[in-house]
PDB file of C-alpha atoms in Angstrom:
ATOM      1  CA  MET Q   1       0.000   0.000   0.000  1.00  0.00           C
ATOM      2  CA  ASN Q   2       2.720   2.435   0.982  1.00  0.00           C
ATOM      3  CA  ASN Q   3       4.803   1.453  -2.040  1.00  0.00           C
ATOM      4  CA  SER Q   4       1.922   2.099  -4.454  1.00  0.00           C
ATOM      5  CA  MET Q   5       1.244   5.529  -2.922  1.00  0.00           C
ATOM      6  CA  THR Q   6       4.918   6.454  -3.241  1.00  0.00           C
ATOM      7  CA  GLN Q   7       4.916   5.281  -6.840  1.00  0.00           C
ATOM      8  CA  PHE Q   8       1.779   7.325  -7.551  1.00  0.00           C
ATOM      9  CA  LEU Q   9       3.373  10.481  -6.102  1.00  0.00           C
ATOM     10  CA  ILE Q  10       6.568   9.923  -8.044  1.00  0.00           C
ATOM     11  CA  ASN Q  11       4.643   9.486 -11.287  1.00  0.00           C
ATOM     12  CA  TYR Q  12       2.103  12.306 -10.928  1.00  0.00           C
ATOM     13  CA  ALA Q  13       3.702  14.879  -8.601  1.00  0.00           C
ATOM     14  CA  PRO Q  14       5.449  16.792 -11.429  1.00  0.00           C
ATOM     15  CA  LEU Q  15       2.174  17.002 -13.346  1.00  0.00           C
ATOM     16  CA  ILE Q  16       0.269  18.207 -10.280  1.00  0.00           C
ATOM     17  CA  ILE Q  17       2.983  20.739  -9.430  1.00  0.00           C
ATOM     18  CA  LEU Q  18       2.999  22.086 -12.997  1.00  0.00           C
ATOM     19  CA  PHE Q  19      -0.790  22.348 -12.943  1.00  0.00           C
ATOM     20  CA  VAL Q  20      -0.792  24.304  -9.665  1.00  0.00           C
ATOM     21  CA  VAL Q  21       2.029  26.615 -10.801  1.00  0.00           C
ATOM     22  CA  GLY Q  22       0.283  27.228 -14.137  1.00  0.00           C
ATOM     23  CA  TRP Q  23      -3.010  27.948 -12.411  1.00  0.00           C
ATOM     24  CA  PHE Q  24      -1.320  30.355  -9.990  1.00  0.00           C
ATOM     25  CA  PHE Q  25       0.489  32.368 -12.656  1.00  0.00           C
ATOM     26  CA  GLY Q  26      -2.491  32.355 -15.026  1.00  0.00           C
ATOM     27  CA  SER Q  27      -4.808  33.664 -12.298  1.00  0.00           C
ATOM     28  CA  ARG Q  28      -2.222  36.240 -11.268  1.00  0.00           C
ATOM     29  CA  HIS Q  29      -1.862  37.487 -14.844  1.00  0.00           C
ATOM     30  CA  GLU Q  30      -5.654  37.710 -15.223  1.00  0.00           C
ATOM     31  CA  ARG Q  31      -5.972  39.739 -11.986  1.00  0.00           C
ATOM     32  CA  GLN Q  32      -3.209  42.096 -13.154  1.00  0.00           C
ATOM     33  CA  HIS Q  33      -4.912  42.567 -16.510  1.00  0.00           C
ATOM     34  CA  LEU Q  34      -8.249  43.334 -14.848  1.00  0.00           C
ATOM     35  CA  ALA Q  35      -6.528  45.867 -12.570  1.00  0.00           C
ATOM     36  CA  ARG Q  36      -4.874  47.589 -15.563  1.00  0.00           C
ATOM     37  CA  LEU Q  37      -8.230  47.650 -17.364  1.00  0.00           C
ATOM     38  CA  LEU Q  38      -9.880  49.331 -14.388  1.00  0.00           C
ATOM     39  CA  VAL Q  39      -7.190  52.037 -14.295  1.00  0.00           C
ATOM     40  CA  SER Q  40      -7.506  52.635 -18.053  1.00  0.00           C
ATOM     41  CA  GLU Q  41     -11.304  52.755 -17.901  1.00  0.00           C
ATOM     42  CA  ARG Q  42     -11.179  55.344 -15.132  1.00  0.00           C
ATOM     43  CA  ALA Q  43      -8.665  57.455 -17.060  1.00  0.00           C
ATOM     44  CA  LEU Q  44     -10.858  57.381 -20.186  1.00  0.00           C
ATOM     45  CA  ARG Q  45     -14.284  57.763 -18.569  1.00  0.00           C
ATOM     46  CA  HIS Q  46     -14.582  61.330 -19.859  1.00  0.00           C
ATOM     47  CA  ILE Q  47     -15.104  59.889 -23.349  1.00  0.00           C
ATOM     48  CA  ILE Q  48     -18.794  59.039 -23.536  1.00  0.00           C
ATOM     49  CA  VAL Q  49     -19.631  55.830 -25.388  1.00  0.00           C
ATOM     50  CA  SER Q  50     -23.156  55.145 -26.622  1.00  0.00           C
ATOM     51  CA  SER Q  51     -24.453  52.125 -28.497  1.00  0.00           C
ATOM     52  CA  GLU Q  52     -27.327  54.111 -29.981  1.00  0.00           C
ATOM     53  CA  ARG Q  53     -26.918  54.041 -33.712  1.00  0.00           C
ATOM     54  CA  PHE Q  54     -28.848  57.167 -34.709  1.00  0.00           C
ATOM     55  CA  TYR Q  55     -28.011  59.319 -31.686  1.00  0.00           C
ATOM     56  CA  ARG Q  56     -26.505  62.636 -32.687  1.00  0.00           C
ATOM     57  CA  PRO Q  57     -24.799  64.590 -29.916  1.00  0.00           C
ATOM     58  CA  GLU Q  58     -24.413  68.356 -30.210  1.00  0.00           C
ATOM     59  CA  LEU Q  59     -21.290  68.743 -32.289  1.00  0.00           C
ATOM     60  CA  ALA Q  60     -18.659  71.422 -31.921  1.00  0.00           C
ATOM     61  CA  ALA Q  61     -18.433  73.915 -34.775  1.00  0.00           C
ATOM     62  CA  ASP Q  62     -16.548  72.639 -37.833  1.00  0.00           C
ATOM     63  CA  SER Q  63     -16.044  69.210 -36.298  1.00  0.00           C
ATOM     64  CA  GLU Q  64     -15.906  66.029 -38.305  1.00  0.00           C
ATOM     65  CA  SER Q  65     -16.662  62.468 -37.379  1.00  0.00           C
ATOM     66  CA  GLU Q  66     -14.364  59.515 -37.771  1.00  0.00           C
ATOM     67  CA  LEU Q  67     -14.513  55.766 -37.321  1.00  0.00           C
ATOM     68  CA  VAL Q  68     -12.478  54.617 -34.317  1.00  0.00           C
ATOM     69  CA  LEU Q  69     -11.564  51.013 -33.739  1.00  0.00           C
ATOM     70  CA  GLY Q  70     -10.175  48.934 -30.909  1.00  0.00           C
ATOM     71  CA  SER Q  71      -9.052  45.376 -31.519  1.00  0.00           C
ATOM     72  CA  VAL Q  72      -7.500  42.755 -29.242  1.00  0.00           C
ATOM     73  CA  VAL Q  73      -6.704  39.053 -29.252  1.00  0.00           C
ATOM     74  CA  ILE Q  74      -6.740  37.419 -25.825  1.00  0.00           C
ATOM     75  CA  ALA Q  75      -5.903  33.832 -24.948  1.00  0.00           C
ATOM     76  CA  GLN Q  76      -7.003  31.855 -21.926  1.00  0.00           C
ATOM     77  CA  ASP Q  77      -4.409  29.845 -20.058  1.00  0.00           C
ATOM     78  CA  TYR Q  78      -4.398  26.123 -20.752  1.00  0.00           C
ATOM     79  CA  PHE Q  79      -5.145  25.092 -17.178  1.00  0.00           C
ATOM     80  CA  LYS Q  80      -8.409  27.016 -17.015  1.00  0.00           C
ATOM     81  CA  MET Q  81      -9.415  25.495 -20.326  1.00  0.00           C
ATOM     82  CA  VAL Q  82      -8.965  22.014 -18.846  1.00  0.00           C
ATOM     83  CA  ILE Q  83     -11.249  22.963 -15.954  1.00  0.00           C
ATOM     84  CA  ALA Q  84     -13.783  24.399 -18.422  1.00  0.00           C
ATOM     85  CA  LYS Q  85     -13.801  21.157 -20.410  1.00  0.00           C
ATOM     86  CA  VAL Q  86     -14.459  19.159 -17.231  1.00  0.00           C
ATOM     87  CA  LEU Q  87     -17.238  21.530 -16.125  1.00  0.00           C
ATOM     88  CA  SER Q  88     -18.858  21.390 -19.558  1.00  0.00           C
ATOM     89  CA  LEU Q  89     -19.320  17.634 -19.122  1.00  0.00           C
ATOM     90  CA  PHE Q  90     -21.616  18.376 -16.176  1.00  0.00           C
ATOM     91  CA  GLY Q  91     -23.438  21.296 -17.798  1.00  0.00           C
ATOM     92  CA  LYS Q  92     -21.993  23.856 -15.399  1.00  0.00           C
ATOM     93  CA  ASN Q  93     -21.667  27.591 -15.990  1.00  0.00           C
ATOM     94  CA  LEU Q  94     -18.305  28.189 -17.687  1.00  0.00           C
ATOM     95  CA  THR Q  95     -17.044  31.230 -15.824  1.00  0.00           C
ATOM     96  CA  THR Q  96     -13.599  30.853 -17.382  1.00  0.00           C
ATOM     97  CA  TYR Q  97     -15.110  31.660 -20.792  1.00  0.00           C
ATOM     98  CA  GLU Q  98     -17.132  34.504 -19.304  1.00  0.00           C
ATOM     99  CA  THR Q  99     -14.043  36.176 -17.857  1.00  0.00           C
ATOM    100  CA  LEU Q 100     -12.163  35.666 -21.137  1.00  0.00           C
ATOM    101  CA  LEU Q 101     -14.930  37.374 -23.116  1.00  0.00           C
ATOM    102  CA  ASP Q 102     -15.331  40.134 -20.529  1.00  0.00           C
ATOM    103  CA  ARG Q 103     -11.627  40.932 -20.586  1.00  0.00           C
ATOM    104  CA  ALA Q 104     -11.566  40.931 -24.400  1.00  0.00           C
ATOM    105  CA  ARG Q 105     -14.570  43.262 -24.723  1.00  0.00           C
ATOM    106  CA  ARG Q 106     -13.309  45.681 -22.091  1.00  0.00           C
ATOM    107  CA  GLU Q 107      -9.811  45.804 -23.603  1.00  0.00           C
ATOM    108  CA  ALA Q 108     -11.229  46.471 -27.088  1.00  0.00           C
ATOM    109  CA  ILE Q 109     -13.351  49.349 -25.759  1.00  0.00           C
ATOM    110  CA  VAL Q 110     -10.371  50.821 -23.886  1.00  0.00           C
ATOM    111  CA  ARG Q 111      -8.289  50.716 -27.066  1.00  0.00           C
ATOM    112  CA  MET Q 112     -11.113  52.332 -29.047  1.00  0.00           C
ATOM    113  CA  ARG Q 113     -11.459  55.095 -26.453  1.00  0.00           C
ATOM    114  CA  THR Q 114      -7.693  55.617 -26.459  1.00  0.00           C
ATOM    115  CA  GLN Q 115      -7.732  56.056 -30.237  1.00  0.00           C
ATOM    116  CA  ALA Q 116     -10.571  58.582 -29.937  1.00  0.00           C
ATOM    117  CA  GLN Q 117      -8.689  60.506 -27.242  1.00  0.00           C
ATOM    118  CA  LEU Q 118      -5.500  60.627 -29.314  1.00  0.00           C
ATOM    119  CA  LYS Q 119      -7.471  62.120 -32.204  1.00  0.00           C
ATOM    120  CA  GLY Q 120      -9.115  64.721 -29.955  1.00  0.00           C
ATOM    121  CA  TYR Q 121     -12.642  63.301 -29.787  1.00  0.00           C
ATOM    122  CA  ASN Q 122     -14.742  63.130 -26.639  1.00  0.00           C
ATOM    123  CA  HIS Q 123     -17.838  61.183 -27.704  1.00  0.00           C
ATOM    124  CA  ILE Q 124     -18.366  57.841 -29.474  1.00  0.00           C
ATOM    125  CA  TYR Q 125     -21.751  56.725 -30.672  1.00  0.00           C
ATOM    126  CA  GLY Q 126     -22.942  53.703 -32.616  1.00  0.00           C
ATOM    127  CA  LEU Q 127     -20.715  51.339 -30.641  1.00  0.00           C
ATOM    128  CA  ARG Q 128     -20.585  47.824 -32.043  1.00  0.00           C
ATOM    129  CA  LEU Q 129     -18.783  44.850 -30.520  1.00  0.00           C
ATOM    130  CA  GLU Q 130     -17.796  41.694 -32.340  1.00  0.00           C
ATOM    131  CA  VAL Q 131     -16.147  38.673 -30.747  1.00  0.00           C
ATOM    132  CA  THR Q 132     -14.785  35.724 -32.711  1.00  0.00           C
ATOM    133  CA  ASN Q 133     -13.087  32.466 -31.734  1.00  0.00           C
ATOM    134  CA  ILE Q 134      -9.684  32.154 -33.314  1.00  0.00           C
ATOM    135  CA  ASN Q 135      -8.902  28.510 -32.611  1.00  0.00           C
ATOM    136  CA  GLN Q 136     -11.051  25.397 -32.359  1.00  0.00           C
ATOM    137  CA  LEU Q 137     -10.552  25.019 -28.600  1.00  0.00           C
ATOM    138  CA  GLY Q 138     -12.122  28.400 -27.879  1.00  0.00           C
ATOM    139  CA  SER Q 139      -9.133  29.455 -25.809  1.00  0.00           C
ATOM    140  CA  MET Q 140      -8.347  32.494 -28.004  1.00  0.00           C
ATOM    141  CA  VAL Q 141     -10.791  35.188 -28.975  1.00  0.00           C
ATOM    142  CA  GLU Q 142     -10.567  38.366 -30.989  1.00  0.00           C
ATOM    143  CA  ALA Q 143     -12.729  41.288 -29.905  1.00  0.00           C
ATOM    144  CA  ILE Q 144     -13.312  44.346 -32.060  1.00  0.00           C
ATOM    145  CA  ALA Q 145     -15.063  47.486 -30.842  1.00  0.00           C
ATOM    146  CA  TYR Q 146     -15.854  50.288 -33.272  1.00  0.00           C
ATOM    147  CA  GLY Q 147     -17.981  53.381 -33.425  1.00  0.00           C
ATOM    148  CA  THR Q 148     -18.236  56.934 -34.730  1.00  0.00           C
ATOM    149  CA  ALA Q 149     -16.149  59.427 -32.788  1.00  0.00           C
ATOM    150  CA  VAL Q 150     -17.065  63.110 -32.684  1.00  0.00           C
ATOM    151  CA  LEU Q 151     -16.115  66.238 -30.793  1.00  0.00           C
ATOM    152  CA  SER Q 152     -19.211  67.071 -28.805  1.00  0.00           C
ATOM    153  CA  THR Q 153     -20.116  70.263 -26.965  1.00  0.00           C
ATOM    154  CA  GLU Q 154     -22.533  68.433 -24.651  1.00  0.00           C
ATOM    155  CA  ILE Q 155     -19.807  67.183 -22.363  1.00  0.00           C
ATOM    156  CA  ALA Q 156     -18.053  70.543 -22.104  1.00  0.00           C
ATOM    157  CA  THR Q 157     -21.242  72.301 -20.998  1.00  0.00           C
ATOM    158  CA  LYS Q 158     -22.200  69.618 -18.499  1.00  0.00           C
ATOM    159  CA  THR Q 159     -18.799  69.397 -16.812  1.00  0.00           C
ATOM    160  CA  SER Q 160     -17.942  73.099 -16.732  1.00  0.00           C
ATOM    161  CA  PRO Q 161     -18.451  74.773 -13.329  1.00  0.00           C
ATOM    162  CA  LYS Q 162     -21.013  77.570 -13.121  1.00  0.00           C
TER     163      LYS Q 162
END
């Protein structure tokens, strides 16, 4: 009995250790990415984003509109994908996919807002999001966020002190 347990640990301990280390670093990287996203979203919150297609904000004089785009490809770590495959056998909610899609969408919107800020715009309307699987396992997704960026006077009048 003792010999078989020792043999089991010798055979599978490296695999278990690698799994735990991979899970730890993957979770740590995901938490760091979410923290960076939160900081970026707070820094860019002055750029109003609306998904209304036909909404027309009050435009500044002689302003033009332009298409702005944010695109990102994000991959899930292999260890979370293994857990997702096991959970899918039991019909469970796949939170690993949910966090992957959430991170991808948020990062695409941050990149779109950054592009609008660099071009001097303060309002984006007609936001559209598209998410696509890149590989067959579903561990990599591409998210694209795009919309029409304009320089609006609405924000300047609402935020100016009276």
